[in-house]
Amino acid sequence: MNNKAKKFLKNFSYTLGTNLVNMIISALLIFILPKVMGIEEYSYWQLYLFYSVYVPFLQLGWTDGIYLRFGGQKYEGLNKKLFFSQFILLLLFQIIIGVIMYSFASIYIINDDKKFIIQIISIFLAIINVRYFFTYILQATNRFKEFSQIILIDRILFLVLVFLFLFFGVRDYKLLILLDLIGKFVSLIYAAYLCKEILTTKILHVTIDIKELMENISVGSKIMFSNTVSLMIVGVIRLGIERSWDINTFGKVSLTLNISNFVMIFINAMGMVIFPILRRVEEKKLPNIYHTLRTLLMACLLGTLIMYYPLKYLLSIWLPSYSESVLFMALVFPIILFEGKMSLLINTYLKTLRKEKTLLFVNIISLVLSILISSITIFLIQNLNLVVFSIVIILMFRSVLAELLLSKMLKFNIFKDTLLEMTMTFVFIFTGWFVDSWISMIIYFIAYLIYLVLKQKHIKMAFNNLKEIIKK
């Protein structure tokens, strides 16, 4: 096995191990917290998590630009003085934003729970965005082992603290938020230690490079804005639910999305490994690699949908207060198909080809569609079932549109595969929603077997191609 294959497997193993641990921790939190907390307490915890995902927007693509510009380089070859300058500027900028946000929340937000959440977010943003500075440097320079350690410290420390306080009977969502903050702060300190060569630069020898700052933001702002718009596609629907129904309904829908996104933790991590590799691949080889990865990924994800049936049964017993969440799973569980493909393949390829504008275009069109559909289903029809169902429809639209544009760039045809996957999706949704028994699982399982038979040759070929790609 050559060095390239060894390096790929090494990075893959680090990422796999970290995200298996992360998946276990997420599973424990997803299934235990709603069991032991009240619905309202859990819902405010979910509101905090909802707001926190938009925090990276407040660095304007700064760290994204660093990741894109320096992806594939060696850590030892980085200009440490230049990066220290960027660190100082980023830290100061985040502190200023945080002070403004904290002051705004203290003066203008009336609801005490929401005021507390925004105030904590104003502290959270400085911690997490500065941590992104270090983790993106580690990812860009292929230091996946160290990156994995940072994430593990954050999650494991948080889990230990949560279970410790739950053991002593504490159920307050505010304390839970503070524990999350502690985990992220400790992991930030460790991330800074891993990049100490940057931080030990003498400040007197550093020139504040505004030009470098603007270059990073210019490059990263497109992908950052695109990512933020991507989050808002589902975000505007969730916000509409919170405003038009109540915080408890928001919490129940959030639980459904958390369960459906469970697999995405692992898939997102694979994209981190694949991006630096694709940056080194000749452009003419990209279509073949895409077909290989796509075939194997979709076969796995369509099979993963079978998890819904035992999950539905177990959750109805474990969380009887969240019966609506279990019901909604039939509508939104297929988002793993479209979000998985979007995250692992389409986003990664568009970044590799430096087609950030295409990604932004797709996300903006999808956001406009989301606002239009959610306005109709939330404010005119006022039907929560249709609101939830619209989530998977919009994400399906985004995935199909993005892949259509990518297929034109790489000159390949995905029409038949897309049609087949959409058929499988609707078989799953309609049987899961209208057939309330194990018969729905049998129907979908038969459909999945037919899919595997139809794709048998392609799957074998893709598996062989993957082995060849890794060896080269």
Coordinates of C-alpha atoms in Angstrom, one line a residue:
M1 CA 0.0 0.0 0.0
N2 CA 1.5 3.3 -1.0
N3 CA 1.8 6.5 1.1
K4 CA -1.3 8.1 -0.4
A5 CA -3.5 5.1 0.5
K6 CA -2.0 4.9 4.0
K7 CA -2.6 8.6 4.6
F8 CA -6.2 8.4 3.4
L9 CA -6.9 5.4 5.6
K10 CA -5.2 7.1 8.5
N11 CA -7.3 10.2 8.1
F12 CA -10.4 8.1 7.5
S13 CA -9.8 6.1 10.7
Y14 CA -9.3 9.3 12.8
T15 CA -12.5 10.8 11.4
L16 CA -14.4 7.5 11.7
G17 CA -13.4 7.0 15.3
T18 CA -14.2 10.5 16.4
N19 CA -17.6 10.5 14.7
L20 CA -18.5 7.1 16.0
V21 CA -17.9 8.5 19.5
N22 CA -19.7 11.7 18.5
M23 CA -22.7 9.7 17.2
I24 CA -22.9 7.7 20.5
I25 CA -22.8 10.9 22.5
S26 CA -25.4 12.5 20.3
A27 CA -27.6 9.5 20.6
L28 CA -27.4 9.5 24.4
L29 CA -28.3 13.2 24.4
I30 CA -31.0 12.9 21.8
F31 CA -32.8 10.1 23.6
I32 CA -32.1 10.8 27.3
L33 CA -32.5 14.6 27.6
P34 CA -36.2 14.6 26.4
K35 CA -36.9 11.7 28.7
V36 CA -35.6 13.4 31.9
M37 CA -36.4 17.0 31.1
G38 CA -39.8 18.7 30.9
I39 CA -41.0 19.4 27.3
E40 CA -40.6 23.2 27.9
E41 CA -37.1 22.9 29.4
Y42 CA -36.0 20.6 26.5
S43 CA -37.6 23.0 23.9
Y44 CA -35.6 26.0 25.2
W45 CA -32.4 23.8 25.0
Q46 CA -33.3 23.1 21.4
L47 CA -33.9 26.9 20.8
Y48 CA -30.3 27.5 22.1
L49 CA -28.9 24.9 19.7
F50 CA -31.0 26.4 16.9
Y51 CA -29.6 29.9 17.4
S52 CA -26.0 28.6 17.9
V53 CA -25.7 27.1 14.4
Y54 CA -25.9 30.6 12.9
V55 CA -23.0 31.9 14.9
P56 CA -20.3 31.2 12.2
F57 CA -22.1 33.8 10.0
L58 CA -20.7 36.4 12.4
Q59 CA -17.1 35.8 11.3
L60 CA -18.1 36.7 7.7
G61 CA -16.4 33.7 6.1
W62 CA -13.0 34.6 7.6
T63 CA -12.0 31.1 8.7
D64 CA -13.7 29.5 5.6
G65 CA -11.4 31.6 3.5
I66 CA -8.4 30.3 5.4
Y67 CA -9.6 26.7 4.9
L68 CA -10.2 27.2 1.1
R69 CA -6.9 29.2 0.5
F70 CA -4.6 26.9 2.5
G71 CA -6.3 23.6 2.0
G72 CA -3.7 20.9 1.1
Q73 CA -0.7 22.8 2.5
K74 CA 1.7 21.5 5.2
Y75 CA 1.4 23.1 8.7
E76 CA 5.1 23.5 9.0
G77 CA 5.2 25.7 5.8
L78 CA 2.5 28.2 7.0
N79 CA 3.5 31.8 7.7
K80 CA 3.0 31.9 11.5
K81 CA 3.3 35.7 11.8
L82 CA 0.6 36.1 9.2
F83 CA -1.7 33.7 11.0
F84 CA -1.1 35.3 14.4
S85 CA -2.1 38.6 12.9
Q86 CA -5.4 37.0 11.6
F87 CA -6.0 35.5 15.1
I88 CA -5.7 38.8 16.9
L89 CA -8.0 40.6 14.4
L90 CA -10.6 37.8 14.5
L91 CA -10.6 37.6 18.3
L92 CA -11.1 41.4 18.7
F93 CA -13.8 41.4 16.0
Q94 CA -15.7 38.6 17.8
I95 CA -15.5 40.3 21.2
I96 CA -16.9 43.5 19.7
I97 CA -19.8 41.6 18.1
G98 CA -20.4 39.7 21.3
V99 CA -20.6 42.9 23.4
I100 CA -23.1 44.5 20.9
M101 CA -25.3 41.4 21.0
Y102 CA -25.3 41.1 24.8
S103 CA -26.2 44.7 25.2
F104 CA -29.0 44.4 22.6
A105 CA -30.5 41.3 24.4
S106 CA -30.3 43.0 27.8
I107 CA -32.2 46.1 26.6
Y108 CA -34.7 44.9 24.0
I109 CA -35.6 41.2 24.6
I110 CA -38.5 40.9 27.1
N111 CA -38.9 37.1 27.4
D112 CA -36.4 36.1 30.2
D113 CA -35.7 32.7 28.7
K114 CA -34.9 34.1 25.2
K115 CA -32.9 36.9 26.7
F116 CA -30.7 34.4 28.6
I117 CA -30.2 32.4 25.5
I118 CA -29.1 35.3 23.3
Q119 CA -26.8 36.6 26.1
I120 CA -25.1 33.2 26.2
I121 CA -24.9 33.1 22.4
S122 CA -23.0 36.4 22.6
I123 CA -20.3 34.7 24.7
F124 CA -20.5 31.4 22.7
L125 CA -19.7 33.2 19.4
A126 CA -16.3 34.4 20.5
I127 CA -15.3 30.9 21.7
I128 CA -16.6 28.9 18.8
N129 CA -15.5 31.2 16.0
V130 CA -12.0 31.5 17.4
R131 CA -11.9 27.7 17.7
Y132 CA -12.9 27.4 14.1
F133 CA -9.8 29.4 13.3
F134 CA -7.6 26.7 14.7
T135 CA -9.7 23.7 13.6
Y136 CA -9.8 24.9 10.0
I137 CA -6.1 25.3 10.0
L138 CA -5.7 21.7 11.3
Q139 CA -8.2 20.4 8.7
A140 CA -6.6 22.3 5.8
T141 CA -3.1 20.9 6.7
N142 CA -4.4 17.3 7.1
R143 CA -3.9 17.2 10.9
F144 CA -7.0 15.2 11.3
K145 CA -5.8 13.4 14.4
E146 CA -5.5 16.7 16.3
F147 CA -8.8 18.0 14.9
S148 CA -10.5 14.8 16.1
Q149 CA -9.1 15.2 19.6
I150 CA -10.5 18.7 19.9
I151 CA -14.0 17.5 19.0
L152 CA -13.8 14.6 21.4
I153 CA -12.7 16.8 24.3
D154 CA -15.7 19.1 23.7
R155 CA -18.3 16.3 23.4
I156 CA -16.9 13.9 26.1
L157 CA -16.5 16.6 28.7
F158 CA -20.0 17.9 28.0
L159 CA -21.5 14.4 28.3
V160 CA -19.7 13.7 31.6
L161 CA -20.8 17.0 33.1
V162 CA -24.4 16.5 31.9
F163 CA -24.7 13.0 33.4
L164 CA -23.1 14.2 36.6
F165 CA -25.6 16.9 37.0
L166 CA -28.5 14.7 35.9
F167 CA -27.4 12.2 38.6
F168 CA -27.9 14.9 41.2
G169 CA -31.3 15.7 39.9
V170 CA -30.6 18.9 38.0
R171 CA -33.0 19.4 35.1
D172 CA -32.5 23.2 34.3
Y173 CA -31.8 23.9 30.6
K174 CA -29.8 27.0 31.6
L175 CA -27.2 24.9 33.4
L176 CA -27.1 22.5 30.4
I177 CA -26.3 25.5 28.2
L178 CA -23.5 26.6 30.6
L179 CA -22.0 23.1 30.5
D180 CA -22.0 23.2 26.7
L181 CA -20.1 26.5 27.0
I182 CA -17.5 24.9 29.3
G183 CA -16.9 22.0 27.0
K184 CA -16.3 24.3 24.0
F185 CA -14.0 26.7 26.0
V186 CA -11.8 23.8 27.2
S187 CA -11.6 22.4 23.7
L188 CA -10.6 25.9 22.5
I189 CA -7.7 26.0 24.9
Y190 CA -6.5 22.7 23.7
A191 CA -6.9 23.8 20.0
A192 CA -4.8 26.9 20.8
Y193 CA -2.2 24.6 22.4
L194 CA -2.0 22.4 19.2
C195 CA -1.4 25.6 17.2
K196 CA 1.0 27.1 19.7
E197 CA 3.6 27.9 17.1
I198 CA 1.2 30.5 15.8
L199 CA 0.4 32.0 19.2
T200 CA 4.0 32.1 20.4
T201 CA 4.9 34.6 17.8
K202 CA 6.1 37.8 19.4
I203 CA 3.4 40.4 19.0
L204 CA 6.0 43.2 18.4
H205 CA 7.2 41.3 15.3
V206 CA 3.7 41.0 13.8
T207 CA 2.2 43.4 11.3
I208 CA -1.6 43.7 11.2
D209 CA -2.3 42.6 7.7
I210 CA -5.7 44.0 6.7
K211 CA -5.1 43.0 3.1
E212 CA -4.8 39.3 4.1
L213 CA -8.0 39.7 6.2
M214 CA -9.9 41.0 3.2
E215 CA -8.6 38.3 1.0
N216 CA -9.7 35.6 3.4
I217 CA -13.2 37.2 3.8
S218 CA -13.5 37.7 0.1
V219 CA -12.8 34.0 -0.6
G220 CA -14.7 32.6 2.4
S221 CA -17.7 34.9 2.4
K222 CA -19.3 33.1 -0.6
I223 CA -19.1 29.7 1.0
M224 CA -20.0 31.1 4.5
F225 CA -23.0 33.0 3.1
S226 CA -24.0 29.9 1.1
N227 CA -23.8 27.8 4.3
T228 CA -25.8 30.3 6.2
V229 CA -28.5 30.4 3.5
S230 CA -28.4 26.6 3.5
L231 CA -29.2 26.5 7.2
M232 CA -31.9 29.1 6.7
I233 CA -33.7 26.8 4.2
V234 CA -34.9 24.7 7.2
G235 CA -34.3 27.5 9.7
V236 CA -37.1 29.7 8.4
I237 CA -39.6 26.8 8.7
R238 CA -38.4 26.0 12.3
L239 CA -38.6 29.7 13.2
G240 CA -42.1 29.9 11.8
I241 CA -43.2 26.9 13.9
E242 CA -41.8 28.5 17.0
R243 CA -43.6 31.8 16.3
S244 CA -46.9 30.5 15.0
W245 CA -47.4 27.5 17.4
D246 CA -45.4 27.5 20.7
I247 CA -42.1 26.6 22.2
N248 CA -43.2 23.0 23.0
T249 CA -44.2 22.3 19.4
F250 CA -40.9 23.7 18.3
G251 CA -39.1 21.3 20.7
K252 CA -41.1 18.3 19.4
V253 CA -40.3 19.1 15.7
S254 CA -36.7 19.7 16.7
L255 CA -36.4 16.3 18.2
T256 CA -37.7 14.8 15.0
L257 CA -35.0 16.7 13.0
N258 CA -32.3 15.7 15.5
I259 CA -33.1 12.0 15.1
S260 CA -33.3 12.4 11.3
N261 CA -30.0 14.3 11.2
F262 CA -28.3 11.7 13.5
V263 CA -26.5 10.0 10.5
M264 CA -25.4 13.4 9.2
I265 CA -22.7 13.6 11.9
F266 CA -20.8 10.8 10.3
I267 CA -21.5 12.0 6.7
N268 CA -20.3 15.5 7.4
A269 CA -17.1 14.2 8.8
M270 CA -16.3 12.2 5.6
G271 CA -16.6 15.4 3.6
M272 CA -13.7 16.8 5.7
V273 CA -11.5 14.0 4.7
I274 CA -12.5 13.9 1.0
F275 CA -12.1 17.6 0.3
P276 CA -8.2 17.8 0.7
I277 CA -7.9 14.6 -1.4
L278 CA -10.0 15.9 -4.3
R279 CA -8.0 19.2 -4.3
R280 CA -5.0 17.0 -5.5
V281 CA -6.9 15.0 -8.1
E282 CA -6.8 15.8 -11.8
E283 CA -10.1 17.3 -12.9
K284 CA -10.6 14.7 -15.7
K285 CA -10.7 12.0 -13.0
L286 CA -13.4 13.8 -10.9
P287 CA -16.5 12.4 -12.8
N288 CA -15.4 8.8 -12.3
I289 CA -14.7 9.3 -8.6
Y290 CA -18.1 11.1 -8.2
H291 CA -20.0 8.2 -9.8
T292 CA -18.2 5.7 -7.5
L293 CA -18.8 7.6 -4.3
R294 CA -22.4 8.4 -5.3
T295 CA -23.4 4.8 -6.1
L296 CA -22.0 3.5 -2.8
L297 CA -23.4 6.4 -0.7
M298 CA -27.0 6.2 -2.0
A299 CA -27.1 2.4 -1.6
C300 CA -26.1 2.9 2.0
L301 CA -28.4 5.8 2.7
L302 CA -31.4 4.1 1.2
G303 CA -30.7 1.1 3.4
T304 CA -30.3 3.4 6.4
L305 CA -34.0 4.4 6.1
I306 CA -34.9 0.9 7.4
M307 CA -33.7 2.1 10.8
Y308 CA -36.9 4.2 11.0
Y309 CA -39.1 1.3 11.7
P310 CA -37.5 -0.1 14.9
L311 CA -36.8 3.5 15.9
K312 CA -40.4 4.4 15.6
Y313 CA -41.5 1.5 17.8
L314 CA -38.8 2.1 20.5
L315 CA -39.4 5.9 20.6
S316 CA -43.2 5.5 21.0
I317 CA -42.4 3.4 24.2
W318 CA -39.5 5.5 25.4
L319 CA -40.9 9.0 24.8
P320 CA -44.7 8.8 25.0
S321 CA -44.9 12.5 25.6
Y322 CA -43.4 13.1 22.1
S323 CA -45.9 11.0 20.1
E324 CA -46.0 13.9 17.5
S325 CA -42.3 13.7 17.0
V326 CA -42.5 10.0 16.3
L327 CA -45.3 10.6 13.8
F328 CA -43.3 13.4 12.0
M329 CA -40.3 11.0 11.5
A330 CA -42.1 9.3 8.6
L331 CA -42.2 12.7 6.8
V332 CA -38.6 14.0 7.5
F333 CA -36.4 10.9 7.9
P334 CA -35.6 10.8 4.2
I335 CA -33.7 14.1 4.5
I336 CA -30.7 12.0 5.2
L337 CA -30.7 11.0 1.6
F338 CA -30.6 14.5 0.2
E339 CA -28.6 16.2 2.9
G340 CA -26.1 13.3 2.9
K341 CA -25.5 13.5 -0.8
M342 CA -25.4 17.3 -0.6
S343 CA -22.9 17.4 2.2
L344 CA -20.6 14.6 1.2
L345 CA -20.6 14.8 -2.5
I346 CA -22.1 17.9 -4.1
N347 CA -20.8 20.5 -1.6
T348 CA -17.4 18.9 -1.6
Y349 CA -17.2 18.8 -5.4
L350 CA -18.3 22.4 -5.9
K351 CA -15.7 23.5 -3.3
T352 CA -13.1 21.5 -5.1
L353 CA -14.0 23.1 -8.4
R354 CA -14.2 26.5 -6.7
K355 CA -17.8 26.9 -7.8
E356 CA -18.9 28.6 -4.6
K357 CA -21.2 30.9 -6.7
T358 CA -23.1 27.9 -8.0
L359 CA -23.6 26.6 -4.5
L360 CA -24.8 30.0 -3.4
F361 CA -27.2 30.3 -6.3
V362 CA -28.7 26.9 -5.5
N363 CA -29.1 27.7 -1.8
I364 CA -30.7 31.1 -2.5
I365 CA -33.3 29.6 -4.9
S366 CA -34.0 26.9 -2.3
L367 CA -34.4 29.5 0.5
V368 CA -36.8 31.6 -1.6
L369 CA -38.8 28.4 -2.2
S370 CA -38.7 27.6 1.5
I371 CA -40.0 31.1 2.4
L372 CA -42.8 30.8 -0.2
I373 CA -43.9 27.3 0.9
S374 CA -43.6 27.9 4.6
S375 CA -45.6 31.2 4.3
I376 CA -48.4 29.3 2.7
T377 CA -48.4 26.2 5.0
I378 CA -47.8 28.2 8.2
F379 CA -49.8 31.4 7.8
L380 CA -52.5 30.5 5.2
I381 CA -53.2 26.8 5.6
Q382 CA -51.9 26.6 9.2
N383 CA -51.3 22.8 8.9
L384 CA -48.3 21.5 10.9
N385 CA -48.2 18.2 9.0
L386 CA -47.7 20.1 5.7
V387 CA -45.1 22.4 7.2
V388 CA -43.0 19.4 8.3
F389 CA -43.5 17.6 5.0
S390 CA -42.3 20.7 3.1
I391 CA -38.9 20.3 4.8
V392 CA -38.1 17.1 2.8
I393 CA -39.6 18.5 -0.4
I394 CA -37.5 21.6 -0.3
L395 CA -34.3 19.7 0.6
M396 CA -35.0 17.3 -2.3
F397 CA -35.4 20.2 -4.7
R398 CA -32.1 21.7 -3.6
S399 CA -30.2 18.4 -3.9
V400 CA -31.6 17.7 -7.4
L401 CA -31.0 21.2 -8.7
A402 CA -27.4 21.3 -7.3
E403 CA -26.6 17.9 -8.8
L404 CA -28.1 18.8 -12.1
L405 CA -25.8 21.8 -12.4
L406 CA -22.8 19.8 -11.2
S407 CA -23.5 17.1 -13.8
K408 CA -23.4 19.7 -16.5
M409 CA -19.9 20.8 -15.3
L410 CA -18.6 17.2 -15.2
K411 CA -20.6 16.0 -18.2
F412 CA -22.4 13.0 -16.8
N413 CA -26.1 12.0 -16.6
I414 CA -27.9 11.4 -13.3
F415 CA -31.5 11.5 -14.5
K416 CA -32.3 7.8 -14.0
D417 CA -30.6 7.5 -10.7
T418 CA -32.4 10.7 -9.4
L419 CA -35.8 9.4 -10.6
L420 CA -35.1 6.0 -8.9
E421 CA -34.1 7.7 -5.6
M422 CA -37.1 10.0 -5.6
T423 CA -39.4 7.0 -6.2
M424 CA -37.8 5.2 -3.2
T425 CA -38.3 8.3 -1.1
F426 CA -42.0 8.6 -1.8
V427 CA -42.5 4.9 -1.3
F428 CA -41.0 5.3 2.2
I429 CA -43.0 8.5 3.1
F430 CA -46.4 7.2 1.9
T431 CA -46.1 3.8 3.5
G432 CA -44.7 5.2 6.7
W433 CA -47.5 7.8 7.0
F434 CA -50.5 5.9 5.8
V435 CA -49.7 2.3 6.8
D436 CA -49.4 2.3 10.6
S437 CA -48.0 -1.2 11.0
W438 CA -45.0 -3.4 10.3
I439 CA -46.4 -3.9 6.8
S440 CA -44.9 -0.5 5.8
M441 CA -41.4 -1.9 6.7
I442 CA -42.0 -5.0 4.5
I443 CA -43.2 -2.8 1.6
Y444 CA -40.1 -0.5 1.8
F445 CA -37.7 -3.5 2.3
I446 CA -39.0 -5.1 -0.8
A447 CA -38.6 -1.8 -2.7
Y448 CA -35.1 -1.6 -1.4
L449 CA -34.2 -5.1 -2.6
I450 CA -35.6 -4.2 -6.0
Y451 CA -33.3 -1.2 -6.0
L452 CA -30.3 -3.3 -5.1
V453 CA -31.0 -5.7 -7.9
L454 CA -31.4 -2.9 -10.4
K455 CA -28.1 -1.3 -9.2
Q456 CA -26.2 -4.6 -8.6
K457 CA -23.6 -4.1 -11.4
H458 CA -23.1 -0.5 -10.7
I459 CA -22.5 -1.2 -7.0
K460 CA -19.9 -3.9 -7.7
M461 CA -18.2 -1.7 -10.2
A462 CA -18.1 1.3 -7.8
F463 CA -16.7 -0.9 -5.0
N464 CA -13.9 -2.0 -7.3
N465 CA -13.2 1.5 -8.4
L466 CA -13.0 2.7 -4.8
K467 CA -10.3 0.1 -4.1
E468 CA -8.3 1.3 -7.1
I469 CA -8.7 5.0 -6.2
I470 CA -7.4 4.3 -2.7
K471 CA -4.4 2.3 -4.0
K472 CA -3.3 5.0 -6.4

